[in-house]
CSV table of C-alpha atoms and ligand atoms in Angstrom, one decimal:
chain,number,residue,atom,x,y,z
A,15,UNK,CA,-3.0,-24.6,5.9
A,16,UNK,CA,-1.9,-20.6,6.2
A,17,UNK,CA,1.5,-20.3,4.4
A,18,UNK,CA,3.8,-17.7,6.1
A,19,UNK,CA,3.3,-15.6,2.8
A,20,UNK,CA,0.0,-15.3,3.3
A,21,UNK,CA,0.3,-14.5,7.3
A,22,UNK,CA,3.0,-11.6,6.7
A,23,UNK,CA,0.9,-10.0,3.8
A,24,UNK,CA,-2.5,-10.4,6.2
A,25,UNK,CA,-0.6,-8.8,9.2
A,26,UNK,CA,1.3,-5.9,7.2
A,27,UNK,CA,-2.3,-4.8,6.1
A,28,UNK,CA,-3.6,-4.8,9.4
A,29,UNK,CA,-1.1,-2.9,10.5
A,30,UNK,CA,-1.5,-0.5,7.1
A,31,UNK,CA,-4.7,0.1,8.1
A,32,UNK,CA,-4.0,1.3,11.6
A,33,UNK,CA,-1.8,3.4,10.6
A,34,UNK,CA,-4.2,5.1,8.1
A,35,UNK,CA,-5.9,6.3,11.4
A,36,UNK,CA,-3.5,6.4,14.7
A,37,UNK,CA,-1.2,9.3,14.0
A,38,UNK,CA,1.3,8.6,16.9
A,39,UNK,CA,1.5,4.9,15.1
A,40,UNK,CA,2.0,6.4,11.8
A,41,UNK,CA,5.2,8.3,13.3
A,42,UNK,CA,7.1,5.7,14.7
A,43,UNK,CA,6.6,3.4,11.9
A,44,UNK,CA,7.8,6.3,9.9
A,45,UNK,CA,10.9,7.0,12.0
A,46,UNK,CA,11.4,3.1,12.2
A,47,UNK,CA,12.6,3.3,8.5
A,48,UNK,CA,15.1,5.6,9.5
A,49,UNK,CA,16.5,4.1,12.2
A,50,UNK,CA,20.6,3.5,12.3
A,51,UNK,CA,21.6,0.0,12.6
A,52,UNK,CA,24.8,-1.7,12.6
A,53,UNK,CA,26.2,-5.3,13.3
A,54,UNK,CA,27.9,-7.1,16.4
A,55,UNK,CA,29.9,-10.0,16.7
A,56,UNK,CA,30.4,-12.4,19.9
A,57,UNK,CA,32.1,-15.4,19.5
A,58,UNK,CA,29.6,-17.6,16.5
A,59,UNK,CA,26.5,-15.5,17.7
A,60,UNK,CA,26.1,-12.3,14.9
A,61,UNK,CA,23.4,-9.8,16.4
A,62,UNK,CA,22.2,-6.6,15.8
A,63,UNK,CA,22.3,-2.8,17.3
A,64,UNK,CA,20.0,-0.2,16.6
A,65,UNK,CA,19.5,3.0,17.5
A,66,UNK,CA,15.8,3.8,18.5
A,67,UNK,CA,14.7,7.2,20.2
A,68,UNK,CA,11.0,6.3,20.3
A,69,UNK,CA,11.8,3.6,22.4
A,70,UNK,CA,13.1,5.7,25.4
A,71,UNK,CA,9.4,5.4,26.7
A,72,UNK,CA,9.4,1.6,27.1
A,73,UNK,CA,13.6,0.9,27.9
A,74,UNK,CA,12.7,3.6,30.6
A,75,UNK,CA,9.5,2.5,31.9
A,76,UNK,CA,8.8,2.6,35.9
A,77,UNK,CA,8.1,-1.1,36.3
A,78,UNK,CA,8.1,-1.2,40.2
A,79,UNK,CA,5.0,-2.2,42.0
A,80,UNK,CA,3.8,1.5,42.2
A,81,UNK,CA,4.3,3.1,39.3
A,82,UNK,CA,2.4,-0.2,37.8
A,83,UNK,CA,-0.4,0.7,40.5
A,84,UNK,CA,-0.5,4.2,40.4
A,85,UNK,CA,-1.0,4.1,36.4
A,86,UNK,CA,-4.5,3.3,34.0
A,87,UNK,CA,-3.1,-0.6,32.4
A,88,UNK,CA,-2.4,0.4,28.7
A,89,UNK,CA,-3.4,-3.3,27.4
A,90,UNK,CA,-7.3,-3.5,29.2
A,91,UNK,CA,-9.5,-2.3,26.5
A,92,UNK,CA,-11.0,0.4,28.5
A,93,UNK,CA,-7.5,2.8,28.6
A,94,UNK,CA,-6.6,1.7,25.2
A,95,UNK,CA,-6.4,4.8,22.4
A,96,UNK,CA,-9.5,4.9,20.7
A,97,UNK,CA,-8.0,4.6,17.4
A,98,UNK,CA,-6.4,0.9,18.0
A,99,UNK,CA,-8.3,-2.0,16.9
A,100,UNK,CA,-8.3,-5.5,18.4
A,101,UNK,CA,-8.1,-8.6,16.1
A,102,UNK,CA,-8.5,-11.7,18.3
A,103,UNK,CA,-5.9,-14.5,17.3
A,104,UNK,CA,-7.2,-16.9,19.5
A,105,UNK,CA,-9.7,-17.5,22.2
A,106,UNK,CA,-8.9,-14.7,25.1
A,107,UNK,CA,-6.5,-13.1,22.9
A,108,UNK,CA,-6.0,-9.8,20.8
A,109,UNK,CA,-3.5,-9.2,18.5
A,110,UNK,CA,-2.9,-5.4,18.2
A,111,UNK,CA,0.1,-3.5,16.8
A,112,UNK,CA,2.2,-1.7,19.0
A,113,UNK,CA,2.7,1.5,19.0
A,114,UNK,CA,6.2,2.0,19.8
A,115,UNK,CA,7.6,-0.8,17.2
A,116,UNK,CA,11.2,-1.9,16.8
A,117,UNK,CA,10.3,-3.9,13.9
A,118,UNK,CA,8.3,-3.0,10.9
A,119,UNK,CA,5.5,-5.7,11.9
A,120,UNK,CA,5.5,-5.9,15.6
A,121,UNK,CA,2.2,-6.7,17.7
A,122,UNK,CA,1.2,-7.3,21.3
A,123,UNK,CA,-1.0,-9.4,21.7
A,124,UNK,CA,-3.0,-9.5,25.1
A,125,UNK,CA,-5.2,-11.4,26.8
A,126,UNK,CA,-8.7,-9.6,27.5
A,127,UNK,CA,-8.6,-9.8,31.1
A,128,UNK,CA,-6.4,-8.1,33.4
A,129,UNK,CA,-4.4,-11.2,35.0
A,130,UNK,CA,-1.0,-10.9,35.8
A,131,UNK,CA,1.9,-11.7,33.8
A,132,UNK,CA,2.8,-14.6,35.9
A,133,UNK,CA,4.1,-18.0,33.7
A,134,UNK,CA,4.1,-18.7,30.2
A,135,UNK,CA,1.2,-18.9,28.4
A,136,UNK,CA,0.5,-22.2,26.7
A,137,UNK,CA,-1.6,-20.9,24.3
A,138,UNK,CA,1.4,-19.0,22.8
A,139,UNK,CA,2.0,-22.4,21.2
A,140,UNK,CA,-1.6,-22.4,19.0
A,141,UNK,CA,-0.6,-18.3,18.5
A,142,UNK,CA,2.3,-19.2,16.5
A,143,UNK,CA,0.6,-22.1,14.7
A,144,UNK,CA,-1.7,-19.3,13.6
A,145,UNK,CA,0.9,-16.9,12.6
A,146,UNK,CA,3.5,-19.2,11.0
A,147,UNK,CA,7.0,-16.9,9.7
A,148,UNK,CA,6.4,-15.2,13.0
A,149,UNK,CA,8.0,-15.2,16.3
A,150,UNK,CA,5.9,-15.1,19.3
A,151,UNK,CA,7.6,-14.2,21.9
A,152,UNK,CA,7.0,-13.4,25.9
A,153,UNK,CA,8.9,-11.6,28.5
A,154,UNK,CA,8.6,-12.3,32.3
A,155,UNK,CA,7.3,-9.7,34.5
A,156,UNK,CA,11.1,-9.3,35.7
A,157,UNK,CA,12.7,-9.4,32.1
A,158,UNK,CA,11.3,-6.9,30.2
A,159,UNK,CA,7.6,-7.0,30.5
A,160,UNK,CA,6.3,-3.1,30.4
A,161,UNK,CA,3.2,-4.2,31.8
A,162,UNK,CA,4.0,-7.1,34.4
A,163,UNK,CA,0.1,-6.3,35.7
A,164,UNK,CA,-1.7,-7.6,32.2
A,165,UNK,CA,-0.8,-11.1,30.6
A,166,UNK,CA,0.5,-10.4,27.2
A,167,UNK,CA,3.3,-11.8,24.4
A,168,UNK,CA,4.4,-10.3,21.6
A,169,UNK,CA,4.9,-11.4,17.8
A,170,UNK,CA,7.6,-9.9,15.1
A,171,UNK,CA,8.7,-11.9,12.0
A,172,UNK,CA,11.1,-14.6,12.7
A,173,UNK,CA,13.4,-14.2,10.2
A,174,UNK,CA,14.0,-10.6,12.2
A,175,UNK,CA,15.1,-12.1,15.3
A,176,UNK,CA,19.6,-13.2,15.1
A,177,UNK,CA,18.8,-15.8,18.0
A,178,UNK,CA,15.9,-17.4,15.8
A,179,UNK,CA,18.0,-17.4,12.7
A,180,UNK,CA,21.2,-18.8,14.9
A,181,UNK,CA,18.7,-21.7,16.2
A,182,UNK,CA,17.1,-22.9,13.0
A,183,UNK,CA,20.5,-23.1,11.1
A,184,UNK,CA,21.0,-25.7,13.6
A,185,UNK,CA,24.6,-24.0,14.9
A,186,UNK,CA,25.0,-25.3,19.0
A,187,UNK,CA,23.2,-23.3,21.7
A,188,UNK,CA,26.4,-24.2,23.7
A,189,UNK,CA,28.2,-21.6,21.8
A,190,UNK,CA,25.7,-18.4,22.6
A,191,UNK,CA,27.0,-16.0,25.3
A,192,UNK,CA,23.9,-16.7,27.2
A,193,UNK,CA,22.7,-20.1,28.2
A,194,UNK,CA,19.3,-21.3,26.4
A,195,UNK,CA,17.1,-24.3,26.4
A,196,UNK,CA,15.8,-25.2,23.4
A,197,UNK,CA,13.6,-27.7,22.0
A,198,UNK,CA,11.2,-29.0,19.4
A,199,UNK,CA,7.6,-29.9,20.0
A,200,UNK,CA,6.2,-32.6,18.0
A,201,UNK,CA,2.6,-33.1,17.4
A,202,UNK,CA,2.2,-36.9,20.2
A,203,UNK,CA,2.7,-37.1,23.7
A,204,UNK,CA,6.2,-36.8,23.7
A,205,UNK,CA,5.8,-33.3,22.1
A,206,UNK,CA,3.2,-32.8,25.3
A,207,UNK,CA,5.5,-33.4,27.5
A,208,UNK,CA,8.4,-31.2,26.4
A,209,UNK,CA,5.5,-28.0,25.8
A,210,UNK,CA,3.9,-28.6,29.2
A,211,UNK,CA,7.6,-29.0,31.3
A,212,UNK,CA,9.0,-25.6,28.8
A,213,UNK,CA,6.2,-23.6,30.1
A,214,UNK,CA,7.3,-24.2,33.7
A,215,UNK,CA,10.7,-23.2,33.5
A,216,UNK,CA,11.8,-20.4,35.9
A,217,UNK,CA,15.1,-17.7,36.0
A,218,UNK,CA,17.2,-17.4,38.9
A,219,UNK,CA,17.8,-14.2,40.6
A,220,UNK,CA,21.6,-13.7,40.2
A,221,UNK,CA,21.4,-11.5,43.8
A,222,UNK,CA,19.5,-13.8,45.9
A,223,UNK,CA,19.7,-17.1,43.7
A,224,UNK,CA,15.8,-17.6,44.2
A,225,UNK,CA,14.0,-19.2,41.5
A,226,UNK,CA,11.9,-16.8,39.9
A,227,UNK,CA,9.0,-17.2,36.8
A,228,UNK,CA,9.2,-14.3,36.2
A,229,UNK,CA,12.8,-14.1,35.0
A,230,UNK,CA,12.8,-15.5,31.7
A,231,UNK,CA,12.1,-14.8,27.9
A,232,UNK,CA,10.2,-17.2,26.0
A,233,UNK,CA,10.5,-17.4,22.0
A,234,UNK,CA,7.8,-19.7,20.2
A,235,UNK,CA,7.8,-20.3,16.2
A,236,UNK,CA,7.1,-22.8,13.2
A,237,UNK,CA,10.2,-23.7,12.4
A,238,UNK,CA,10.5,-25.1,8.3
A,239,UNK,CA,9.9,-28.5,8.9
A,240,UNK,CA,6.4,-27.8,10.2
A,241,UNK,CA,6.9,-28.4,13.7
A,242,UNK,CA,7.1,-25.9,16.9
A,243,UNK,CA,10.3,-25.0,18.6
A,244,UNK,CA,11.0,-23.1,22.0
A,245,UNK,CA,13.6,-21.2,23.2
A,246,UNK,CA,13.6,-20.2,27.1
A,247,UNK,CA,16.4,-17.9,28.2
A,248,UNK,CA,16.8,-18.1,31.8
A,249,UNK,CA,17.2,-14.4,33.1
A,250,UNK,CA,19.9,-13.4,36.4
A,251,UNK,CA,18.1,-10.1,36.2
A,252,UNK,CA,16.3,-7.3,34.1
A,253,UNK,CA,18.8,-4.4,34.1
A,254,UNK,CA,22.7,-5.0,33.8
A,255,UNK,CA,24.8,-2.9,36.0
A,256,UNK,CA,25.8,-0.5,33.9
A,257,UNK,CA,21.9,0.8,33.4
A,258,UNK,CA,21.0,4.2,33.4
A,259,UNK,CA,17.4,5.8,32.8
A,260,UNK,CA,18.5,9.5,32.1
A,261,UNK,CA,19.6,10.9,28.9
A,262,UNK,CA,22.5,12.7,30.5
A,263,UNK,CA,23.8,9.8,32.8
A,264,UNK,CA,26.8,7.8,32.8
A,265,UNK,CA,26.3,4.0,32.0
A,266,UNK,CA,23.9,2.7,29.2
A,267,UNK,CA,20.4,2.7,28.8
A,268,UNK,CA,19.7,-0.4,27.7
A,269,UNK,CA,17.1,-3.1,29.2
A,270,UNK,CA,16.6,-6.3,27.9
A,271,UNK,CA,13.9,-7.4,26.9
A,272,UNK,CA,13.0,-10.9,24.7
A,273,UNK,CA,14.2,-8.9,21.8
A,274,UNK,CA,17.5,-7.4,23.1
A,275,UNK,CA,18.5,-10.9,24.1
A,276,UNK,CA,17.7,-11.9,20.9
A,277,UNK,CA,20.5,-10.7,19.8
A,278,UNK,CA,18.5,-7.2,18.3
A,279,UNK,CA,20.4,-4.7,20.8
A,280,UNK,CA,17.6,-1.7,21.2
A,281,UNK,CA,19.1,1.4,22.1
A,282,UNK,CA,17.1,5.3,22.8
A,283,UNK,CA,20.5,7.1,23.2
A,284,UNK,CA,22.5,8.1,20.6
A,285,UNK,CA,25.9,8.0,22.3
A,286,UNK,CA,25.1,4.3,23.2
A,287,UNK,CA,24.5,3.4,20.0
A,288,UNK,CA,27.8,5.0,18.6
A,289,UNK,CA,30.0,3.8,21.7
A,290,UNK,CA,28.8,0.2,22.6
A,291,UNK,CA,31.2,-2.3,21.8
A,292,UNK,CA,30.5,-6.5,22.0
A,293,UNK,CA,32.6,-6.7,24.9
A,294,UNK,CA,30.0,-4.6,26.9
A,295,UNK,CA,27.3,-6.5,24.8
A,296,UNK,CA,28.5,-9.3,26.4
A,297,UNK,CA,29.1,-8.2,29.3
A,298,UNK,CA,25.4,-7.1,29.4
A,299,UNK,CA,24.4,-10.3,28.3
A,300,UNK,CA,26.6,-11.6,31.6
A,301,UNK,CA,24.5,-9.3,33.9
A,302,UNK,CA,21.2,-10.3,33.0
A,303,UNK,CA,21.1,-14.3,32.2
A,304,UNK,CA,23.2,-17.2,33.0
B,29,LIG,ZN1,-4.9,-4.5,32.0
């Protein structure tokens, strides 16, 4: 068996090795080193914020049904940049970094057709038996997903992640600021049962109070014991209230994503990043899940 050692060391050269070649990689992986961070506190739950102007491009991203038509899908192999190899992780799946990283090993990794992002994949449980130490983690086409048209999850280390952290040192899920289902998945039926119900959990739109696939985030990961665990956030809605998408505008520009509600608060503009305070983290948490 793979020891998550071995994994991280396996990944960090693949990614080493892309960046030997894909210059626009090379920069934000550089600039990722230099990236401000600083701590945040509500109630038991510690996260993180940082401050991350190469991530303008994805907090920002037009993901309405016509600026998803009207553009080439990034993640099908044909409209990919030539300089970005494709590893596959698992059958129908390709692990390739991403471009635009908030972590210092962060991948997408997509299936290799172009089917919509529709419900969990269940194969994201076999992805993070492969990668043990790493998170795998999805984001419904309403939470977060930059490309809601192409089926994909994404991996960081787990260790990288405050709500994974929070989760494995066994402190209540009662006590987060969001609500979260969480459970383990042993290897007999009963451990069937609870992967094959997770997978079919749904959000509910905090407008309209419709049930909704697509508003969720989804966290998969070995946990030390061995065995799987999943964590399913139920999302109210993408954007909180006080969302903006200009650099100028009043509001925040923050939209959470799997690792935003993580508790890893990604933010492009600087002035966000100096004026945030937990109260508002909270209160964005309030906006966008239950
Ligand atoms: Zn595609």
């Amino acid at each position: 068996m793979i020891t998550s050692s071995e994994v991280i060391e396996a990944l960090a050269q693949f990614r080493d090795s892309q960046l030997e070649t894909w210059h626009t990689a090379k920069v934000n992986y550089d600039a990722l080193t230099q990236c401000l961070r600083k701590n945040f506190t509500i109630g038991k739950f510690e996260g993180v914020m940082q401050y991350n102007p190469a991530r303008k491009i994805s907090t920002a991203a037009k993901v309405d049904k016509d600026s998803i038509r009207n553009r080439p899908c990034f993640l099908c192999k044909e409209n990919r940049p030539e300089e970005q190899y494709a590893e596959e992780i698992t059958e129908g799946w390709e692990l390739l970094i991403n471009p635009y990283p908030i972590l210092p090993l962060h991948f997408t990794i997509a299936a290799n057709r172009h089917i919509p992002q529709t419900q969990i994949p269940l194969d994201m449980a076999t992805m993070a038996e492969r990668l043990p130490g790493m998170v795998i983690f999805f984001n419904g086409a309403r939470a977060g997903a930059s490309a809601p048209d192409h089926l994909h999850c994404q991996a960081v280390m787990a260790c990288e992640l405050p709500l994974i952290q929070y989760l494995e040192s066994g402190k209540p899920v009662e006590d987060l600021p969001f609500d979260v289902i969480y459970d383990k998945v042993t290897p007999d039926m009963k451990g069937m049962i609870t992967l094959n119900s997770m997978v079919l959990l749904k959000g509910k739109d905090g407008v309209t109070g419709k049930e909704d696939a697509g508003l969720l985030n989804a966290y998969f990961w070995i946990a030390a014991d061995g065995l799987l665990r999943i964590a399913v956030i139920p999302r109210k809605a993408h954007r909180p209230q006080s969302y903006t998408d200009t650099a100028e505008g009043d509001g925040m520009m923050v939209s959470p994503g799997a690792i935003d509600m993580a508790g890893l608060i990604v933010l492009p503009r600087k002035r966000d990043f100096d004026n945030l305070t937990s109260v508002e983290i909270e209160q964005i948490y309030h906006d966008t899940a239950w």
